[in-house]
Each structure stands twice: as C-alpha cells, then as structure tokens.
PDB file of C-alpha atoms in Angstrom:
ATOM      1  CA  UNK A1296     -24.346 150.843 150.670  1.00  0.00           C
ATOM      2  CA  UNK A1297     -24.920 150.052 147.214  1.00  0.00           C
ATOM      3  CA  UNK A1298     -27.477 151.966 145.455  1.00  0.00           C
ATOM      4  CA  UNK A1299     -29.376 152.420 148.306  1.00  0.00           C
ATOM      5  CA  UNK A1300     -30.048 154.573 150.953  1.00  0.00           C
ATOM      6  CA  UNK A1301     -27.987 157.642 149.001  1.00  0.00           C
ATOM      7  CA  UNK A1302     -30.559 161.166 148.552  1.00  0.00           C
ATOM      8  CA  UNK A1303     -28.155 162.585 146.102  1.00  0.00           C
ATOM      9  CA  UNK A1304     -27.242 161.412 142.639  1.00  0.00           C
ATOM     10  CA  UNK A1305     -24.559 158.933 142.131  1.00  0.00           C
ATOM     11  CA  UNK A1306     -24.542 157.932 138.546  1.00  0.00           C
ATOM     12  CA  UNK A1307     -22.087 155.835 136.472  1.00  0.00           C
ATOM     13  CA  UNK A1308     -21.607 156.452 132.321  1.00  0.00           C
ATOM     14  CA  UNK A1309     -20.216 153.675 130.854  1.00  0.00           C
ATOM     15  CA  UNK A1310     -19.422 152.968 127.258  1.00  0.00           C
ATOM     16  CA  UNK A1311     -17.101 152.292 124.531  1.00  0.00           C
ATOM     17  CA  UNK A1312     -14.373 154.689 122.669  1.00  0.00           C
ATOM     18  CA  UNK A1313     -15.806 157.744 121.165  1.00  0.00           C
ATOM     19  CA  UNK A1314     -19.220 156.520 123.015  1.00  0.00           C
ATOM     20  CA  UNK A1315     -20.365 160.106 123.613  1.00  0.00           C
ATOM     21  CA  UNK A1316     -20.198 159.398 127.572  1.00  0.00           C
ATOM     22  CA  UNK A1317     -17.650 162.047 128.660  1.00  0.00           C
ATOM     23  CA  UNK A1318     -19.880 164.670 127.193  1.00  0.00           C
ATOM     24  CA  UNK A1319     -22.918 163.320 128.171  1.00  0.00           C
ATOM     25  CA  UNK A1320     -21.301 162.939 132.121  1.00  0.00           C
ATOM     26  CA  UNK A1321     -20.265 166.266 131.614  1.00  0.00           C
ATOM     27  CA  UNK A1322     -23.297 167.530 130.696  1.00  0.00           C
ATOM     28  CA  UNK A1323     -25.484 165.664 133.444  1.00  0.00           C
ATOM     29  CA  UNK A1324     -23.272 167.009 135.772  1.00  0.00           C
ATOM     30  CA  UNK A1325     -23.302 170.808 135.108  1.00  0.00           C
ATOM     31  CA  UNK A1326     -27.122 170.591 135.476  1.00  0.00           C
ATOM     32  CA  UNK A1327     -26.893 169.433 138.955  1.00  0.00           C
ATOM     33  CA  UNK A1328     -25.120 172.371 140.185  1.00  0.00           C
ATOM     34  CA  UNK A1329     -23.928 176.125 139.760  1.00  0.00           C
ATOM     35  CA  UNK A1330     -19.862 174.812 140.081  1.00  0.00           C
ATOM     36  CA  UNK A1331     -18.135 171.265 139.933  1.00  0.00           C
ATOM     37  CA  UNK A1332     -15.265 169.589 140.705  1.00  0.00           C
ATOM     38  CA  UNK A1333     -13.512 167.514 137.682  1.00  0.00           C
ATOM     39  CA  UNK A1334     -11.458 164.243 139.180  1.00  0.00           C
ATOM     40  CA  UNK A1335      -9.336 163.797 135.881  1.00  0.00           C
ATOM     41  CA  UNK A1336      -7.459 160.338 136.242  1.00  0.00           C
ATOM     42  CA  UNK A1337      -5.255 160.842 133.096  1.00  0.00           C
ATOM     43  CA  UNK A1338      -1.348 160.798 132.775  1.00  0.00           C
ATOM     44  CA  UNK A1339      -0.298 163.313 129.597  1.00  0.00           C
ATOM     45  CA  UNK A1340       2.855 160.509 128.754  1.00  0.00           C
ATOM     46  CA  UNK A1341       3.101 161.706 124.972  1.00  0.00           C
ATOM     47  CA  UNK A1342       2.605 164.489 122.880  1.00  0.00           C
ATOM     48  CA  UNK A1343      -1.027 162.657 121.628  1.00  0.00           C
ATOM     49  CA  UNK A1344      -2.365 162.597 125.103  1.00  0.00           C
ATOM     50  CA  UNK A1345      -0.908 165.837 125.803  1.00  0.00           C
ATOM     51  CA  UNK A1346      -3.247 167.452 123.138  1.00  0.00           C
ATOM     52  CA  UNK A1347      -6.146 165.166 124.193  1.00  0.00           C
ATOM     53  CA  UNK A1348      -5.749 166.206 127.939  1.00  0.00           C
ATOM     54  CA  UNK A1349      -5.816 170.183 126.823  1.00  0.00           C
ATOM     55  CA  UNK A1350      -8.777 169.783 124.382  1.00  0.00           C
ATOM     56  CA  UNK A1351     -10.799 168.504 127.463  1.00  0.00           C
ATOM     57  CA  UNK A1352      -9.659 171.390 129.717  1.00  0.00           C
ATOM     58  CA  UNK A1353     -10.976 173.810 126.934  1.00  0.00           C
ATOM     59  CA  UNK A1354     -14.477 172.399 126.321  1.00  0.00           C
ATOM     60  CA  UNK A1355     -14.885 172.040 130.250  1.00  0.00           C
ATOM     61  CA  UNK A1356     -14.785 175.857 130.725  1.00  0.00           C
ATOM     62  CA  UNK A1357     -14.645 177.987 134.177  1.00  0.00           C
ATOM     63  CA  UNK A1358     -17.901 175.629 136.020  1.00  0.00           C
ATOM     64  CA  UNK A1359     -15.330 173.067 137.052  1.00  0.00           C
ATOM     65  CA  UNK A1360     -12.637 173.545 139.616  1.00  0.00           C
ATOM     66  CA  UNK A1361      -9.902 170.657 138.590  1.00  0.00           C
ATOM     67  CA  UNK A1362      -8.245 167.774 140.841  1.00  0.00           C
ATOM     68  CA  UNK A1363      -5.885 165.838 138.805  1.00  0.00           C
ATOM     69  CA  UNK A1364      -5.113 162.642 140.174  1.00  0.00           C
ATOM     70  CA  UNK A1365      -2.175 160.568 138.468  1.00  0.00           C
ATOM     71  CA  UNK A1366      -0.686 157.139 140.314  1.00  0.00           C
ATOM     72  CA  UNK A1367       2.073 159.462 141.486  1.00  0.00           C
ATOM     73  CA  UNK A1368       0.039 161.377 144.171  1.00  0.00           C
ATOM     74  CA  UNK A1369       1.422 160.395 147.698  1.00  0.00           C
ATOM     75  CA  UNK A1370      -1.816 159.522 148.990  1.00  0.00           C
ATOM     76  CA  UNK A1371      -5.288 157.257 147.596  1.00  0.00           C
ATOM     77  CA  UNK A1372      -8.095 158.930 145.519  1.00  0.00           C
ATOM     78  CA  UNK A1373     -10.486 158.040 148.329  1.00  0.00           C
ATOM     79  CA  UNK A1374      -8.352 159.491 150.839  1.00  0.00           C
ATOM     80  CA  UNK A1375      -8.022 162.862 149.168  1.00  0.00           C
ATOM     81  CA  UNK A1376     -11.650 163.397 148.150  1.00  0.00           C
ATOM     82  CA  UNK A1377     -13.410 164.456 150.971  1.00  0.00           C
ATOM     83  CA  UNK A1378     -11.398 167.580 151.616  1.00  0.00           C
ATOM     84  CA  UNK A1379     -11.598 168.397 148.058  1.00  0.00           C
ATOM     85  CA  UNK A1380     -15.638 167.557 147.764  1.00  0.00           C
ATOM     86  CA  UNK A1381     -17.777 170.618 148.612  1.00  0.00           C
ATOM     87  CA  UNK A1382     -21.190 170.054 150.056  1.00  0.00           C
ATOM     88  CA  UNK A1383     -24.165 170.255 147.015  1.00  0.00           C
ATOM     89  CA  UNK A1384     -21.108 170.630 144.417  1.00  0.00           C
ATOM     90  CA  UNK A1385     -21.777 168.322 141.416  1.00  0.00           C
ATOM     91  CA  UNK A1386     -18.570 165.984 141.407  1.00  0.00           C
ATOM     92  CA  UNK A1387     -17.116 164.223 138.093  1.00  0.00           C
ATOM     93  CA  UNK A1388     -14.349 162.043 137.915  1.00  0.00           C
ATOM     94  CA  UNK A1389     -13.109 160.662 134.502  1.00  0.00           C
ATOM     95  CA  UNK A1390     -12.453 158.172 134.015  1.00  0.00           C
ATOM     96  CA  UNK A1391     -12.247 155.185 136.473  1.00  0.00           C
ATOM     97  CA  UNK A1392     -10.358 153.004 133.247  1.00  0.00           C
ATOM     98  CA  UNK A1393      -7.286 155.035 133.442  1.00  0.00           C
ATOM     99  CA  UNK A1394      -7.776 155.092 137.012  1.00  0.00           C
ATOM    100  CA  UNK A1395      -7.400 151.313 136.684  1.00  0.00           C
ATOM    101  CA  UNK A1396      -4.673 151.165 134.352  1.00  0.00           C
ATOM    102  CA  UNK A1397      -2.362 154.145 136.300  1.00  0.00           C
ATOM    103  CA  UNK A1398      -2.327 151.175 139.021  1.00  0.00           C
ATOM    104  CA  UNK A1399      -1.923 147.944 137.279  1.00  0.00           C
ATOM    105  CA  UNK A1400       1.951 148.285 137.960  1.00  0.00           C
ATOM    106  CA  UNK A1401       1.971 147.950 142.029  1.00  0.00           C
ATOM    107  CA  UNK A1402      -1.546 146.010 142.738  1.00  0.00           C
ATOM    108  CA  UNK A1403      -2.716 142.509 142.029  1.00  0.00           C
ATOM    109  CA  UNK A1404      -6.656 142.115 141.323  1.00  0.00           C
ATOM    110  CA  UNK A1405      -7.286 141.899 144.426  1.00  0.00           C
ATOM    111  CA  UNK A1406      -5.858 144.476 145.739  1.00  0.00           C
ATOM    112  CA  UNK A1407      -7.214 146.390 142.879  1.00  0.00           C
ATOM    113  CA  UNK A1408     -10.398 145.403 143.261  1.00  0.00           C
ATOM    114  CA  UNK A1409      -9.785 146.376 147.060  1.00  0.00           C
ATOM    115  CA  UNK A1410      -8.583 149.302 146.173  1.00  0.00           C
ATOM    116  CA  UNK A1411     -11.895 150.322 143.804  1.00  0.00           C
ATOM    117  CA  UNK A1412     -14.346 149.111 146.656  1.00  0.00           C
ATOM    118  CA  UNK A1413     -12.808 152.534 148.767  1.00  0.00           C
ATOM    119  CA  UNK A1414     -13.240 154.437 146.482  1.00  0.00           C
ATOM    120  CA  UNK A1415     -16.774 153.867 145.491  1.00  0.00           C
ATOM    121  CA  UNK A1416     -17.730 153.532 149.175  1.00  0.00           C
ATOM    122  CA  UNK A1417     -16.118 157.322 149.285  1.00  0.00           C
ATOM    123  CA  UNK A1418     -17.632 158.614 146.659  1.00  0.00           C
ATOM    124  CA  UNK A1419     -21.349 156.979 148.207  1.00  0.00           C
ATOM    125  CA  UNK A1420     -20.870 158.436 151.334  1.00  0.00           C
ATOM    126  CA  UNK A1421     -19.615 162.415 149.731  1.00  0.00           C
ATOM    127  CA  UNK A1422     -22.273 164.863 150.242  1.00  0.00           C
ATOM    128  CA  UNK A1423     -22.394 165.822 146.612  1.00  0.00           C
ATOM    129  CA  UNK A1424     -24.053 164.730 143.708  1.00  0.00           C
ATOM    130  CA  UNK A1425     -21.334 162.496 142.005  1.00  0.00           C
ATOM    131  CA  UNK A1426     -21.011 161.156 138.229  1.00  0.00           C
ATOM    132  CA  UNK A1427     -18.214 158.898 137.164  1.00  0.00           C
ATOM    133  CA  UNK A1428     -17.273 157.543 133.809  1.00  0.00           C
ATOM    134  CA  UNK A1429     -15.820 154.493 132.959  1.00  0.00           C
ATOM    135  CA  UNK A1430     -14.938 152.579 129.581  1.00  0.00           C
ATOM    136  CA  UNK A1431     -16.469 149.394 129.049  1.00  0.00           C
ATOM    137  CA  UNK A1432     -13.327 147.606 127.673  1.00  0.00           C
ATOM    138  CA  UNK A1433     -15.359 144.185 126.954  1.00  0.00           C
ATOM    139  CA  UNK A1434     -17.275 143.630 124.300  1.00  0.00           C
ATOM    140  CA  UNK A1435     -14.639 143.447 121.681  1.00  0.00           C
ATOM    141  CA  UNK A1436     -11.778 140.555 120.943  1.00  0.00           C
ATOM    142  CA  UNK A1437     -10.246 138.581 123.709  1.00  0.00           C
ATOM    143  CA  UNK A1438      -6.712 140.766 124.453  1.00  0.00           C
ATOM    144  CA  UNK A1439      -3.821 139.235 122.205  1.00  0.00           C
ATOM    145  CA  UNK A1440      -0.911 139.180 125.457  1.00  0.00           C
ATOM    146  CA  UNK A1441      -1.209 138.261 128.857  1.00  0.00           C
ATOM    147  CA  UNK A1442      -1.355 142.153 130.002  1.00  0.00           C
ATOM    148  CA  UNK A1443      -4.095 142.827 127.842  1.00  0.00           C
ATOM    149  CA  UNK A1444      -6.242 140.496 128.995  1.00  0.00           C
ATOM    150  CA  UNK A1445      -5.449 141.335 133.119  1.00  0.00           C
ATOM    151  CA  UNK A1446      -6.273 144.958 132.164  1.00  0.00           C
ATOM    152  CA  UNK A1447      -9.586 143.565 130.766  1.00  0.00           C
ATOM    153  CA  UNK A1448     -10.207 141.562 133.436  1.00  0.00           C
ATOM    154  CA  UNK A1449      -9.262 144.419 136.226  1.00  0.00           C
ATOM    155  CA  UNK A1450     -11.298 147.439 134.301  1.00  0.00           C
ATOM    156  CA  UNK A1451     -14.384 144.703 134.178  1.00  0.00           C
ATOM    157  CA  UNK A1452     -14.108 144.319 138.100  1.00  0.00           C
ATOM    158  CA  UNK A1453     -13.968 147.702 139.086  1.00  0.00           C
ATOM    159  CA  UNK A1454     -16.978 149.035 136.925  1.00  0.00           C
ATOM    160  CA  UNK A1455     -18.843 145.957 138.123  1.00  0.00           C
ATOM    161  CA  UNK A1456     -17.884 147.855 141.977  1.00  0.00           C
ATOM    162  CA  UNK A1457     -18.831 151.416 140.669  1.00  0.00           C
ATOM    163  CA  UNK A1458     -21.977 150.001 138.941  1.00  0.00           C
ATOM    164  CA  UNK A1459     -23.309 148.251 141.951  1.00  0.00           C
ATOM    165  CA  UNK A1460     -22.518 151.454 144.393  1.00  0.00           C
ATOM    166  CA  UNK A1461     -24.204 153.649 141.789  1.00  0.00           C
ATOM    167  CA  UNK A1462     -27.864 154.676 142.427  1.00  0.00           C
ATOM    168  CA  UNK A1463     -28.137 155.136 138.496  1.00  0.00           C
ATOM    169  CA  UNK A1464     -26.557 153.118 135.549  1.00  0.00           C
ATOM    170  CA  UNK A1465     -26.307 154.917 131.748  1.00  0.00           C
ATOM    171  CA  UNK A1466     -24.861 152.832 129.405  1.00  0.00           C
ATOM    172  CA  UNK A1467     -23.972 154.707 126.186  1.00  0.00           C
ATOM    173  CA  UNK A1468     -23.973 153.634 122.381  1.00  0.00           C
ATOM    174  CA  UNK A1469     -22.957 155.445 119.481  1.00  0.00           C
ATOM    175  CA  UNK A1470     -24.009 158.594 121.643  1.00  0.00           C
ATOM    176  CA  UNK A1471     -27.097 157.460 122.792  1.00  0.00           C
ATOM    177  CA  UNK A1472     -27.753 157.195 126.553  1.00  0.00           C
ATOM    178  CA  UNK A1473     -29.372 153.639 127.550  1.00  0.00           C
ATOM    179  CA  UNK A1474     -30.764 153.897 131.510  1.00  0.00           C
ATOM    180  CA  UNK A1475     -29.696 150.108 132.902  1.00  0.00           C
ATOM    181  CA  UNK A1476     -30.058 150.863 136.692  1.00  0.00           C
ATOM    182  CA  UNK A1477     -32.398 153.295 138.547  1.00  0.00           C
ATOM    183  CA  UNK A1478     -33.586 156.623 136.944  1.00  0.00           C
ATOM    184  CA  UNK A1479     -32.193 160.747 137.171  1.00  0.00           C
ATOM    185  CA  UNK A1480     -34.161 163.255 138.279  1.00  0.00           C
ATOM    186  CA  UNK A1481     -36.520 164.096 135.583  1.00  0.00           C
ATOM    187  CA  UNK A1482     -35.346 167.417 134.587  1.00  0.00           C
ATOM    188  CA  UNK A1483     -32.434 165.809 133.532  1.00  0.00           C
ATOM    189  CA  UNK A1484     -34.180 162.640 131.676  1.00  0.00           C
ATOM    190  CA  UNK A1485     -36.100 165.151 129.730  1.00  0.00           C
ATOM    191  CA  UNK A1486     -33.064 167.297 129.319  1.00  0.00           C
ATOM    192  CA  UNK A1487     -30.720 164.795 128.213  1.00  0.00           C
ATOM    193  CA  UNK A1488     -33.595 162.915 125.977  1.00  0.00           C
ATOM    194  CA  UNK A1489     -32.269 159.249 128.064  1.00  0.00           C
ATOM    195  CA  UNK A1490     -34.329 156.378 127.244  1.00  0.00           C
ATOM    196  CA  UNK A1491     -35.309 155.373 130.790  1.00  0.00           C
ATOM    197  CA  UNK A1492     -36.447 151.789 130.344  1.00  0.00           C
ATOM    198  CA  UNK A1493     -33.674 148.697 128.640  1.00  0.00           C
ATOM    199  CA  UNK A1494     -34.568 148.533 124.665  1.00  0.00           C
ATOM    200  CA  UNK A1495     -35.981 152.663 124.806  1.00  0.00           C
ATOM    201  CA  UNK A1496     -36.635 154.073 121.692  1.00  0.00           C
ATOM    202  CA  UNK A1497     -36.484 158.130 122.293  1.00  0.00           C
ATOM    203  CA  UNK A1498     -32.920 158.425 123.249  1.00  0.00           C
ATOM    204  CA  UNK A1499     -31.613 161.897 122.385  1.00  0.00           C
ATOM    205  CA  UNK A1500     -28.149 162.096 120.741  1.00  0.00           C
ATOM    206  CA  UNK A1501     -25.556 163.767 122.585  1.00  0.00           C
ATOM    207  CA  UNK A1502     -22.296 165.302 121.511  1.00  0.00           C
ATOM    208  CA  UNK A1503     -19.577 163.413 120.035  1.00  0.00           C
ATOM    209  CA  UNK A1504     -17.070 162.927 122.569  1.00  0.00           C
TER     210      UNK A1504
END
C-alpha cells in the first residue's frame, strides 16, 4: 500500500502552529473537486475552542459537506468513512493530531499506532482524492511531564503512518509549502506556487491559517 499503486491523490500537510497548512489543505482540496467532505477531529471543550471550531466552519463555506468525528462516536474513523466517502469527492480530514490526542486516554502506543495504520490503509483504499493534515509536534523542546512527552511520541508515530501511506508529502513553513514526497498534479503545483523539489526557492505564500 504505501504510496504506491493509488491513481488518485492522497496527500499529507504537515506543519507547525499557525503553519498556514489548514488553508493550504483546504485549498488543494477544493481544486480537486466540485464538493468535499470535511473529517473535523476536534472536541469544542471551552469557550476558546468553541470560537476556533466556528471560525473554521465560516471560512469553509457551502463546498464541504461536514463529518465530525470526536472520541465519543460509537464506532472507529476507519469504520465510518467509507459510507460517508463519495466516489471522485475531494476528502479532508483535519487534523490527525487531535485525532491522536482525543484517544490518548483508552490506547497504549501500540494500539495507537494500530489504530492509525486502519485508518490510513482506509483512507488509501477510498475512491476519492483524500488530503489530511497533521501537526508536526517535534521540532521544539523536549515535553516538561511524562504526558507531554507520550503525546509527542504518539503524534510522531502516526504522521510517520500517514506520511508513508501518502502518495504526496507537503511540509509547510511559515506558510510556505515544501514538497518532501512525490509531486500534485500540476495544475495544482502551479496553482498553489509549491516548491516541488527539498530546498525550492519559488514557494508561493498561502493564507495565514
């Protein structure tokens, strides 16, 4: 399965806070189709999120039908995506890090990591173009407790999963899009202004998001 033998797109944004990468997922993903279905892993626990979460639903707009999918629902994200998944519909699910964390309370790494492997090999095998953004949570300062560092450790391991099943690979800085794996379509390299090689100079900037 991973990253080969897959006709339709299945790219992975990662990148850090405020990276640009939910806009620029957002944007690759509306070009690939007339309609899309939005995955959205986030809980709305405080009054913060809450205003975060409806911000997001304002600046998708009426292209994206919406499957919200907090740790709550009776049955796995990989299990409930092929019903939901139309044929040639542009899928986006953000983001796999609160994915992660919404399940650090009843799995172990492993069966985490277990857990992640489904899901990618789903989302592979969906007859959709597919885009899925992640936070890369390590490049900064080792976590301070012990819960910290397990969430580092556990986000790592499942974008290293998503990564690997992913026919393309944008890594995003400061809003600029940085092609580490495979290629897009070229409409949308040109569109999006991605550098396509490691070390690119002509990256466009994206939208601050």
């Amino acid at each position: 399965m991973p990253g080969n033998g897959r006709a339709l797109p299945f790219v992975f944004v990662t990148g850090g806070c405020r990276s640009g990468k939910s806009a620029y997922a957002q944007t690759l993903a509306e070009g690939l189709g007339s309609s899309g279905l939005f995955v959205a892993t986030a809980e709305a626990r405080d009054e913060e999120m809450r205003r975060r979460v409806e911000l997001h639903r304002q600046a998708r707009g009426p292209f994206w039908r919406l499957l919200e999918t907090p740790p709550q629902k009776s049955r796995p994200l990989h299990e409930l995506l092929p019903a939901e998944a139309r044929p040639g519909e542009p899928l986006l699910l953000d983001c796999l890090t609160l994915w992660v964390a919404g399940r650090m309370a009843d799995c172990n790494e492993e069966q985490l990591a277990s857990a992640c492997r489904a899901l990618a090999q789903t989302l592979f095998a969906l007859p959709c173009p597919v885009v899925v953004v992640s936070g890369e949570v390590g490049l900064g300062l080792v976590p301070a407790s012990p819960e910290g560092r397990l969430f580092r450790d556990m986000a790592g391991r499942a974008n290293q999963i998503m990564a690997d099943a992913a026919t393309s690979v944008v890594f995003m800085v400061s809003g600029l899009p940085l092609m580490v794996k495979g290629r897009l379509p070229d409409m949308h390299s040109e569109q999006l202004g991605i550098a396509l090689t490691a070390g690119g100079a002509d990256a466009g900037r994206t939208r601050e998001n």
